[in-house]
Short mmCIF file of C-alpha atoms in Angstrom, two decimals:
data_model
loop_
_atom_site.label_atom_id
_atom_site.label_comp_id
_atom_site.label_asym_id
_atom_site.label_seq_id
_atom_site.Cartn_x
_atom_site.Cartn_y
_atom_site.Cartn_z
CA MET C 1 21.07 -2.11 29.04
CA SER C 2 17.87 -2.40 27.39
CA ILE C 3 14.72 -0.43 27.64
CA GLU C 4 11.29 -2.76 27.34
CA VAL C 5 7.76 -0.84 26.81
CA ARG C 6 4.89 -3.33 27.84
CA PRO C 7 0.93 -2.49 28.39
CA ALA C 8 0.50 -0.62 31.96
CA THR C 9 -1.04 -3.49 33.91
CA ASP C 10 0.92 -3.70 37.11
CA PHE C 11 -0.95 -1.38 39.08
CA ASP C 12 2.80 -0.98 41.72
CA ASP C 13 4.33 -0.17 38.35
CA VAL C 14 1.98 2.58 37.25
CA ALA C 15 1.53 4.02 40.80
CA ALA C 16 5.91 4.05 41.35
CA LEU C 17 6.03 6.42 37.90
CA VAL C 18 2.74 9.00 38.16
CA GLY C 19 1.06 7.92 41.69
CA PRO C 20 1.49 10.76 44.59
CA LYS C 21 3.95 10.67 47.24
CA LYS C 22 1.52 10.33 49.60
CA PRO C 23 -0.78 7.11 48.60
CA THR C 24 -4.00 9.25 49.40
CA SER C 25 -3.28 12.54 48.19
CA ASN C 26 -6.26 13.82 45.60
CA VAL C 27 -3.56 14.37 42.69
CA CYS C 28 -2.11 12.80 39.24
CA PHE C 29 -2.25 9.46 38.71
CA CYS C 30 -2.38 10.85 35.23
CA LEU C 31 -6.19 11.00 35.72
CA SER C 32 -7.57 14.18 34.45
CA TYR C 33 -7.59 13.45 30.90
CA ARG C 34 -8.18 9.70 31.29
CA ILE C 35 -11.72 10.51 33.00
CA GLY C 36 -14.40 12.75 33.15
CA SER C 37 -13.65 15.73 35.27
CA ALA C 38 -16.48 15.07 37.83
CA GLU C 39 -15.23 11.85 38.38
CA ASN C 40 -11.36 13.05 38.70
CA ARG C 41 -12.65 15.70 41.16
CA ALA C 42 -14.59 13.60 42.95
CA LEU C 43 -12.00 10.83 43.52
CA ARG C 44 -10.49 10.94 47.11
CA GLY C 45 -8.42 9.19 49.41
CA ASP C 46 -7.83 5.58 48.54
CA LYS C 47 -10.59 5.40 45.74
CA ARG C 48 -7.97 7.37 43.66
CA ALA C 49 -5.81 4.80 43.78
CA LYS C 50 -8.43 1.96 43.14
CA ARG C 51 -9.95 3.29 40.34
CA VAL C 52 -6.42 3.19 38.76
CA ARG C 53 -6.15 -0.18 39.98
CA GLU C 54 -9.32 -1.03 38.01
CA LEU C 55 -7.94 0.74 35.12
CA CYS C 56 -5.01 -1.42 35.17
CA HIS C 57 -7.26 -4.66 34.73
CA GLN C 58 -9.40 -3.32 31.57
CA ASP C 59 -8.83 -4.17 28.05
CA PRO C 60 -6.61 -1.33 26.76
CA PRO C 61 -5.19 -0.39 30.09
CA PRO C 62 -4.37 3.30 30.76
CA GLY C 63 -1.14 3.17 29.05
CA VAL C 64 2.65 1.75 29.04
CA ILE C 65 5.47 1.46 30.90
CA ALA C 66 9.11 1.35 29.99
CA TYR C 67 11.10 -1.32 32.02
CA LEU C 68 15.09 -1.04 32.16
CA ASP C 69 16.60 -4.33 33.66
CA GLU C 70 12.66 -4.83 34.63
CA GLU C 71 12.78 -1.98 36.98
CA PRO C 72 9.55 0.53 35.68
CA VAL C 73 11.29 3.62 34.42
CA GLY C 74 8.95 5.35 32.43
CA TRP C 75 5.63 6.12 31.88
CA ALA C 76 3.05 7.02 28.72
CA ALA C 77 -0.57 7.71 28.87
CA VAL C 78 -2.32 6.31 25.62
CA HIS C 79 -5.96 5.29 24.88
CA PRO C 80 -8.52 5.49 22.25
CA ARG C 81 -9.55 9.31 22.61
CA ARG C 82 -13.45 8.47 22.59
CA GLU C 83 -12.89 7.67 26.11
CA THR C 84 -10.71 10.26 27.26
CA SER C 85 -11.59 14.29 27.95
CA PHE C 86 -9.95 14.75 24.30
CA ALA C 87 -13.21 13.46 23.07
CA ARG C 88 -15.07 16.48 24.45
CA ASN C 89 -11.77 19.28 24.43
CA ARG C 90 -12.78 22.06 22.82
CA LEU C 91 -8.90 23.51 22.48
CA ILE C 92 -7.83 19.95 21.05
CA PRO C 93 -9.61 19.98 17.44
CA HIS C 94 -10.74 16.71 15.96
CA VAL C 95 -9.07 16.60 12.10
CA ASP C 96 -11.31 13.95 10.88
CA ASP C 97 -13.51 11.05 12.01
CA LEU C 98 -10.91 8.32 12.27
CA ASP C 99 -11.44 6.30 16.19
CA VAL C 100 -7.74 7.93 16.86
CA TRP C 101 -5.64 7.07 20.13
CA SER C 102 -4.72 9.76 21.90
CA LEU C 103 -1.01 9.98 23.48
CA TRP C 104 -1.00 12.80 26.27
CA CYS C 105 1.56 12.06 28.76
CA ILE C 106 4.99 10.85 28.77
CA ARG C 107 7.14 11.14 32.16
CA VAL C 108 10.58 9.31 33.00
CA ARG C 109 11.93 8.80 36.42
CA PRO C 110 14.28 10.98 38.00
CA GLY C 111 17.71 9.74 37.67
CA HIS C 112 16.88 7.88 34.05
CA ARG C 113 16.76 11.11 31.80
CA LYS C 114 18.66 11.77 28.84
CA GLN C 115 18.69 7.74 28.15
CA GLY C 116 16.23 7.44 24.92
CA ILE C 117 13.32 6.62 27.41
CA SER C 118 11.08 9.37 26.31
CA HIS C 119 11.53 7.81 22.70
CA ALA C 120 11.33 4.36 23.85
CA LEU C 121 7.81 5.32 25.46
CA ILE C 122 6.70 6.98 22.18
CA ASP C 123 7.78 3.93 19.99
CA GLY C 124 6.01 1.61 22.49
CA ALA C 125 2.77 3.44 22.92
CA VAL C 126 2.72 3.40 18.78
CA ALA C 127 3.05 -0.32 18.81
CA HIS C 128 0.53 -0.77 21.48
CA ALA C 129 -2.31 1.62 19.73
CA LYS C 130 -1.35 -0.49 16.34
CA LYS C 131 -1.71 -3.89 17.96
CA SER C 132 -4.85 -2.79 19.46
CA GLY C 133 -6.49 -1.95 16.18
CA ALA C 134 -5.93 1.97 16.26
CA PRO C 135 -6.18 3.42 12.41
CA ALA C 136 -4.01 6.50 14.09
CA ILE C 137 -2.59 7.68 16.98
CA GLU C 138 -2.48 11.60 17.94
CA GLY C 139 -0.08 13.71 20.57
CA TYR C 140 -0.67 17.33 21.31
CA PRO C 141 2.94 18.46 22.86
CA VAL C 142 4.11 22.12 22.98
CA ASP C 143 6.05 23.65 20.06
CA ASN C 144 8.90 24.97 22.30
CA ARG C 145 10.85 26.04 19.60
CA GLY C 146 14.16 25.17 20.77
CA GLU C 147 13.28 26.76 23.94
CA THR C 148 13.78 24.76 27.41
CA VAL C 149 10.40 23.48 29.15
CA ASN C 150 9.82 23.54 32.28
CA LEU C 151 10.17 20.06 33.67
CA THR C 152 6.81 19.95 35.48
CA MET C 153 5.07 21.09 32.28
CA ALA C 154 7.19 18.67 29.82
CA TYR C 155 4.87 15.73 30.29
CA VAL C 156 3.11 16.68 27.21
CA GLY C 157 6.21 16.23 24.95
CA THR C 158 7.66 18.24 22.32
CA MET C 159 6.90 18.61 18.89
CA GLY C 160 10.59 17.70 17.93
CA LEU C 161 10.19 14.42 20.14
CA PHE C 162 6.82 13.96 18.00
CA GLU C 163 8.53 14.48 14.66
CA SER C 164 11.27 11.93 15.82
CA ALA C 165 8.99 9.53 15.94
CA GLY C 166 7.44 9.77 12.50
CA PHE C 167 4.45 12.05 13.66
CA ALA C 168 3.55 15.11 11.38
CA LYS C 169 1.83 18.49 12.40
CA ALA C 170 -2.17 18.12 11.78
CA ALA C 171 -3.65 21.06 13.28
CA ASP C 172 -2.99 24.01 15.74
CA THR C 173 -4.66 23.77 18.76
CA GLY C 174 -6.32 26.20 20.99
CA SER C 175 -3.81 25.05 23.73
CA THR C 176 -1.14 26.66 25.66
CA LEU C 177 1.06 25.33 28.34
CA ASP C 178 4.05 27.09 29.82
CA GLY C 179 4.03 29.98 27.73
CA PHE C 180 4.05 27.82 24.67
CA PRO C 181 1.57 26.76 21.97
CA ARG C 182 0.30 23.08 21.49
CA VAL C 183 0.09 21.49 18.45
CA LEU C 184 -2.04 18.27 17.38
CA MET C 185 0.76 15.81 16.13
CA ARG C 186 -0.53 12.86 14.30
CA LEU C 187 1.02 9.49 13.04
CA ASP C 188 -1.00 7.43 10.55
CA LEU C 189 -1.50 3.40 11.35
CA ARG C 190 -3.21 2.20 8.61
CA ASP C 191 -1.83 -0.09 5.96
CA PRO C 192 -0.61 2.44 3.06
CA ARG C 193 -2.23 -0.16 0.43
CA LYS C 194 -5.79 0.34 2.38
CA ARG C 195 -5.45 4.00 2.72
CA ALA C 196 -4.63 4.35 -1.04
CA LYS C 197 -7.79 2.47 -1.71
CA LYS C 198 -9.93 4.76 0.33
CA ALA C 199 -8.47 7.31 -1.13
#
């Protein structure tokens, strides 16, 4: 079985992965970091799903989806940081002025965990950001020091998961989740030769 990661342009697949069980519920759809908090709170009932449908038709879409034999099994939220709440988040630092992309949510469908889907999602998010011209991509996982992370809070990923994808710690943050500190992990996507000329 092969895992393929594609841009999240299909609303039904996004809804299957991060939509609430009750379609009119005012939670999830992975919007809390993607749009402003005022808009996020204001979206009620079917307006929430409608807003996500709109995002799926934008360029770039709101994330990427992992497919296993054409079945959507995983989701990663990835987008230019300037268009997310991380642009204004006081707890997550900006380490430089690069127009970086943020990768902030990794979800694998129950029944499909421990199959390498999280790794494929990060690799797919990186490829998507690079193809879209991102100079770098960063994530904000927990430094769980090998301890178990509550599955409900595991959506941010772990430091080890990001390290295995080639990311390196760029900064500490002021944020914690489930009792663990979150760190800023960064992967430079620029051509090494161009980086050397600018240095």
